[in-house]
Amino acid sequence: YRPAAAPGGGLGIERLPYFEEISLGELDRHDAYLLIRARLEQMLGVDAEPPAALVDLVTTRAQGNAFYIEELLNFIGSQGVHPQDEAAIRKLELPESLHSLILSRIDAVGEAPRRTLKVASVVGRTVSAPMLPGVYPELGAFDAVKGHLETLGAQDLLSIEQEGEQTYLFKHVVTQEVAYESMPFAFRSMLHERVGGFIE
């Protein structure tokens, strides 16, 4: 569960036998460095020492939040800045918060995949691909929607959860929340009604 004031997150699970809460704290600088190095290896395909300018920029901004670190590296990559180019990294202007960072990444994808992501955010953290055109036919035919989902997967906003079931999962609950909150209330309300109608 997400961080909460009380043990069990208000869910009552602390009353279960053998319940033990393990809090996930912030990464220290060394662990943040290891995560940056591992993520760069995934992005570049080679194991290389991350430049000090990149480590300083990312660790200072992310403040030990592992998801924020990954999103910052994704953002830097999407700006066409090579992670080993220290001069370009020093000139880079990053979004002010995790929320604005994710929103900028969502805004960077095309209009059709972005609309698909927003509709999916109303369905939930996990979404069945065939459901989306049924809920909101304006997205287009199923093949088009599947293409949008693949684009979103390539941008690391969604991932395939069950290929046979064609089920997709938001990369992080924060990504779902940002996509959801980026829509006007009236539009979200209409989509909720359509989701309910489709399920019914």
mmCIF file of C-alpha atoms in Angstrom:
data_model
loop_
_atom_site.group_PDB
_atom_site.id
_atom_site.type_symbol
_atom_site.label_atom_id
_atom_site.label_comp_id
_atom_site.label_asym_id
_atom_site.label_seq_id
_atom_site.Cartn_x
_atom_site.Cartn_y
_atom_site.Cartn_z
ATOM 1 C CA TYR A 1 0.000 0.000 0.000
ATOM 2 C CA ARG A 2 1.045 3.610 -0.447
ATOM 3 C CA PRO A 3 2.650 5.385 2.509
ATOM 4 C CA ALA A 4 0.119 6.071 5.257
ATOM 5 C CA ALA A 5 0.019 7.617 8.730
ATOM 6 C CA ALA A 6 -1.099 4.392 10.426
ATOM 7 C CA PRO A 7 0.335 0.848 10.111
ATOM 8 C CA GLY A 8 -1.670 -1.186 7.630
ATOM 9 C CA GLY A 9 -2.566 1.908 5.635
ATOM 10 C CA GLY A 10 -6.037 2.013 7.163
ATOM 11 C CA LEU A 11 -6.872 -1.291 5.485
ATOM 12 C CA GLY A 12 -7.089 -3.314 8.695
ATOM 13 C CA ILE A 13 -4.404 -5.765 7.574
ATOM 14 C CA GLU A 14 -2.333 -5.060 10.695
ATOM 15 C CA ARG A 15 -4.796 -7.320 12.566
ATOM 16 C CA LEU A 16 -3.779 -10.325 10.472
ATOM 17 C CA PRO A 17 -1.554 -12.923 12.186
ATOM 18 C CA TYR A 18 2.157 -12.364 11.553
ATOM 19 C CA PHE A 19 1.592 -8.941 9.984
ATOM 20 C CA GLU A 20 4.826 -6.990 9.729
ATOM 21 C CA GLU A 21 5.180 -3.602 8.099
ATOM 22 C CA ILE A 22 8.336 -3.099 6.038
ATOM 23 C CA SER A 23 8.693 0.551 5.116
ATOM 24 C CA LEU A 24 10.410 1.357 1.830
ATOM 25 C CA GLY A 25 12.472 4.447 2.569
ATOM 26 C CA GLU A 26 14.414 6.729 0.279
ATOM 27 C CA LEU A 27 17.431 5.374 -1.585
ATOM 28 C CA ASP A 28 20.737 6.658 -0.289
ATOM 29 C CA ARG A 29 23.202 8.179 -2.769
ATOM 30 C CA HIS A 30 25.079 4.913 -3.342
ATOM 31 C CA ASP A 31 21.886 2.940 -4.084
ATOM 32 C CA ALA A 32 20.633 5.771 -6.303
ATOM 33 C CA TYR A 33 23.934 5.610 -8.198
ATOM 34 C CA LEU A 34 23.529 1.840 -8.686
ATOM 35 C CA LEU A 35 19.994 2.330 -10.010
ATOM 36 C CA ILE A 36 21.163 5.057 -12.414
ATOM 37 C CA ARG A 37 23.961 2.805 -13.660
ATOM 38 C CA ALA A 38 21.599 -0.164 -14.168
ATOM 39 C CA ARG A 39 19.007 1.995 -15.965
ATOM 40 C CA LEU A 40 21.655 3.474 -18.262
ATOM 41 C CA GLU A 41 22.832 -0.030 -19.113
ATOM 42 C CA GLN A 42 19.249 -0.860 -20.158
ATOM 43 C CA MET A 43 18.963 2.345 -22.192
ATOM 44 C CA LEU A 44 22.382 2.248 -23.889
ATOM 45 C CA GLY A 45 23.057 -1.489 -24.002
ATOM 46 C CA VAL A 46 26.487 -1.083 -22.394
ATOM 47 C CA ASP A 47 27.699 -1.063 -18.811
ATOM 48 C CA ALA A 48 29.360 2.312 -18.358
ATOM 49 C CA GLU A 49 30.191 4.629 -15.493
ATOM 50 C CA PRO A 50 27.510 7.351 -15.333
ATOM 51 C CA PRO A 51 29.005 10.848 -15.438
ATOM 52 C CA ALA A 52 29.119 12.755 -12.138
ATOM 53 C CA ALA A 53 26.984 15.587 -13.578
ATOM 54 C CA LEU A 54 24.173 13.148 -14.369
ATOM 55 C CA VAL A 55 24.343 11.434 -10.960
ATOM 56 C CA ASP A 56 24.319 14.806 -9.168
ATOM 57 C CA LEU A 57 21.413 16.170 -11.212
ATOM 58 C CA VAL A 58 19.237 13.072 -10.860
ATOM 59 C CA THR A 59 19.936 12.298 -7.194
ATOM 60 C CA THR A 60 19.419 15.920 -6.127
ATOM 61 C CA ARG A 61 16.085 16.183 -7.939
ATOM 62 C CA ALA A 62 14.732 12.700 -7.140
ATOM 63 C CA GLN A 63 15.611 12.788 -3.409
ATOM 64 C CA GLY A 64 15.838 9.012 -3.111
ATOM 65 C CA ASN A 65 12.604 8.197 -5.002
ATOM 66 C CA ALA A 66 13.413 5.226 -7.282
ATOM 67 C CA PHE A 67 10.496 5.841 -9.652
ATOM 68 C CA TYR A 68 11.439 9.520 -9.966
ATOM 69 C CA ILE A 69 15.019 8.508 -10.839
ATOM 70 C CA GLU A 70 13.790 6.248 -13.645
ATOM 71 C CA GLU A 71 11.412 8.909 -14.966
ATOM 72 C CA LEU A 72 14.151 11.555 -14.963
ATOM 73 C CA LEU A 73 16.404 9.256 -16.989
ATOM 74 C CA ASN A 74 13.535 8.533 -19.404
ATOM 75 C CA PHE A 75 12.926 12.274 -19.751
ATOM 76 C CA ILE A 76 16.601 13.004 -20.405
ATOM 77 C CA GLY A 77 16.645 10.276 -23.061
ATOM 78 C CA SER A 78 13.466 11.675 -24.670
ATOM 79 C CA GLN A 79 15.139 15.104 -24.998
ATOM 80 C CA GLY A 80 17.782 13.626 -27.265
ATOM 81 C CA VAL A 81 20.492 14.235 -24.664
ATOM 82 C CA HIS A 82 23.051 11.464 -24.438
ATOM 83 C CA PRO A 83 23.475 10.506 -20.767
ATOM 84 C CA GLN A 84 27.289 10.616 -21.160
ATOM 85 C CA ASP A 85 27.267 14.207 -22.505
ATOM 86 C CA GLU A 86 28.040 16.171 -19.323
ATOM 87 C CA ALA A 87 27.912 19.588 -21.040
ATOM 88 C CA ALA A 88 24.409 18.926 -22.412
ATOM 89 C CA ILE A 89 23.257 17.560 -19.036
ATOM 90 C CA ARG A 90 24.377 20.739 -17.255
ATOM 91 C CA LYS A 91 22.275 22.859 -19.669
ATOM 92 C CA LEU A 92 19.186 20.653 -19.333
ATOM 93 C CA GLU A 93 16.087 22.116 -17.668
ATOM 94 C CA LEU A 94 14.065 19.481 -15.860
ATOM 95 C CA PRO A 95 10.383 19.721 -14.921
ATOM 96 C CA GLU A 96 9.909 20.966 -11.354
ATOM 97 C CA SER A 97 8.085 17.945 -9.896
ATOM 98 C CA LEU A 98 7.424 14.268 -10.517
ATOM 99 C CA HIS A 99 3.852 15.158 -11.543
ATOM 100 C CA SER A 100 4.995 17.725 -14.136
ATOM 101 C CA LEU A 101 7.717 15.346 -15.338
ATOM 102 C CA ILE A 102 5.226 12.562 -16.048
ATOM 103 C CA LEU A 103 2.781 15.017 -17.607
ATOM 104 C CA SER A 104 5.502 16.245 -19.958
ATOM 105 C CA ARG A 105 6.268 12.645 -20.948
ATOM 106 C CA ILE A 106 2.569 11.978 -21.608
ATOM 107 C CA ASP A 107 2.302 15.195 -23.644
ATOM 108 C CA ALA A 108 5.271 14.090 -25.754
ATOM 109 C CA VAL A 109 3.388 11.133 -27.263
ATOM 110 C CA GLY A 110 1.023 11.591 -30.202
ATOM 111 C CA GLU A 111 -2.579 12.716 -29.753
ATOM 112 C CA ALA A 112 -4.166 9.291 -30.403
ATOM 113 C CA PRO A 113 -1.961 7.289 -27.970
ATOM 114 C CA ARG A 114 -2.343 10.087 -25.392
ATOM 115 C CA ARG A 115 -6.144 9.900 -25.628
ATOM 116 C CA THR A 116 -5.960 6.102 -25.286
ATOM 117 C CA LEU A 117 -3.822 6.475 -22.148
ATOM 118 C CA LYS A 118 -6.331 8.893 -20.613
ATOM 119 C CA VAL A 119 -9.282 6.594 -21.282
ATOM 120 C CA ALA A 120 -7.283 3.685 -19.838
ATOM 121 C CA SER A 121 -6.618 5.728 -16.668
ATOM 122 C CA VAL A 122 -10.365 5.791 -15.966
ATOM 123 C CA VAL A 123 -10.624 2.001 -16.313
ATOM 124 C CA GLY A 124 -7.917 1.365 -13.679
ATOM 125 C CA ARG A 125 -4.277 0.472 -13.111
ATOM 126 C CA THR A 126 -4.795 -2.647 -15.225
ATOM 127 C CA VAL A 127 -6.782 -2.391 -18.430
ATOM 128 C CA SER A 128 -7.973 -4.902 -20.999
ATOM 129 C CA ALA A 129 -7.155 -3.648 -24.505
ATOM 130 C CA PRO A 130 -10.420 -4.897 -26.120
ATOM 131 C CA MET A 131 -12.389 -2.899 -23.536
ATOM 132 C CA LEU A 132 -11.063 0.498 -24.623
ATOM 133 C CA PRO A 133 -12.770 0.873 -28.023
ATOM 134 C CA GLY A 134 -15.940 -0.497 -26.424
ATOM 135 C CA VAL A 135 -15.832 2.186 -23.737
ATOM 136 C CA TYR A 136 -14.810 5.018 -26.054
ATOM 137 C CA PRO A 137 -15.346 4.186 -29.775
ATOM 138 C CA GLU A 138 -13.810 7.537 -30.698
ATOM 139 C CA LEU A 139 -10.400 5.871 -30.109
ATOM 140 C CA GLY A 140 -10.863 3.928 -33.341
ATOM 141 C CA ALA A 141 -10.953 0.238 -34.190
ATOM 142 C CA PHE A 142 -9.282 -2.330 -31.948
ATOM 143 C CA ASP A 143 -6.194 -2.663 -34.183
ATOM 144 C CA ALA A 144 -5.610 1.105 -33.956
ATOM 145 C CA VAL A 145 -6.038 1.045 -30.159
ATOM 146 C CA LYS A 146 -3.603 -1.867 -29.899
ATOM 147 C CA GLY A 147 -1.090 0.186 -31.872
ATOM 148 C CA HIS A 148 -1.567 3.095 -29.470
ATOM 149 C CA LEU A 149 -0.957 0.786 -26.505
ATOM 150 C CA GLU A 150 2.229 -0.514 -28.127
ATOM 151 C CA THR A 151 3.406 3.093 -28.610
ATOM 152 C CA LEU A 152 2.709 3.791 -24.930
ATOM 153 C CA GLY A 153 4.630 0.634 -24.018
ATOM 154 C CA ALA A 154 7.608 1.768 -26.090
ATOM 155 C CA GLN A 155 7.520 5.059 -24.156
ATOM 156 C CA ASP A 156 7.591 3.102 -20.857
ATOM 157 C CA LEU A 157 4.218 4.470 -19.715
ATOM 158 C CA LEU A 158 2.440 1.105 -19.899
ATOM 159 C CA SER A 159 3.616 -2.480 -19.985
ATOM 160 C CA ILE A 160 1.962 -5.674 -21.177
ATOM 161 C CA GLU A 161 0.782 -7.667 -18.165
ATOM 162 C CA GLN A 162 -0.864 -10.701 -19.797
ATOM 163 C CA GLU A 163 -0.220 -11.041 -23.504
ATOM 164 C CA GLY A 164 -2.869 -13.718 -24.112
ATOM 165 C CA GLU A 165 -5.498 -11.625 -22.331
ATOM 166 C CA GLN A 166 -4.203 -8.440 -23.994
ATOM 167 C CA THR A 167 -4.038 -6.779 -20.587
ATOM 168 C CA TYR A 168 -1.870 -3.727 -19.985
ATOM 169 C CA LEU A 169 -0.585 -2.268 -16.723
ATOM 170 C CA PHE A 170 0.316 1.346 -15.976
ATOM 171 C CA LYS A 171 4.057 1.554 -15.292
ATOM 172 C CA HIS A 172 3.312 3.172 -11.935
ATOM 173 C CA VAL A 173 0.178 4.256 -10.085
ATOM 174 C CA VAL A 174 1.452 7.853 -10.302
ATOM 175 C CA THR A 175 1.419 7.615 -14.114
ATOM 176 C CA GLN A 176 -2.230 6.562 -13.985
ATOM 177 C CA GLU A 177 -3.071 9.375 -11.547
ATOM 178 C CA VAL A 178 -1.380 12.050 -13.678
ATOM 179 C CA ALA A 179 -3.151 10.866 -16.853
ATOM 180 C CA TYR A 180 -6.467 10.793 -14.983
ATOM 181 C CA GLU A 181 -6.062 14.218 -13.382
ATOM 182 C CA SER A 182 -5.061 15.812 -16.702
ATOM 183 C CA MET A 183 -8.652 15.485 -17.967
ATOM 184 C CA PRO A 184 -11.475 17.918 -17.206
ATOM 185 C CA PHE A 185 -13.924 16.704 -14.559
ATOM 186 C CA ALA A 186 -16.876 16.567 -16.987
ATOM 187 C CA PHE A 187 -14.930 14.387 -19.437
ATOM 188 C CA ARG A 188 -13.811 12.023 -16.656
ATOM 189 C CA SER A 189 -17.400 11.789 -15.424
ATOM 190 C CA MET A 190 -18.618 10.888 -18.907
ATOM 191 C CA LEU A 191 -15.913 8.218 -19.223
ATOM 192 C CA HIS A 192 -16.827 6.712 -15.835
ATOM 193 C CA GLU A 193 -20.422 6.433 -17.037
ATOM 194 C CA ARG A 194 -19.309 4.769 -20.257
ATOM 195 C CA VAL A 195 -17.051 2.305 -18.380
ATOM 196 C CA GLY A 196 -19.980 1.380 -16.133
ATOM 197 C CA GLY A 197 -22.263 0.989 -19.147
ATOM 198 C CA PHE A 198 -19.731 -1.206 -20.938
ATOM 199 C CA ILE A 199 -19.270 -3.473 -17.901
ATOM 200 C CA GLU A 200 -23.018 -3.684 -17.417
#
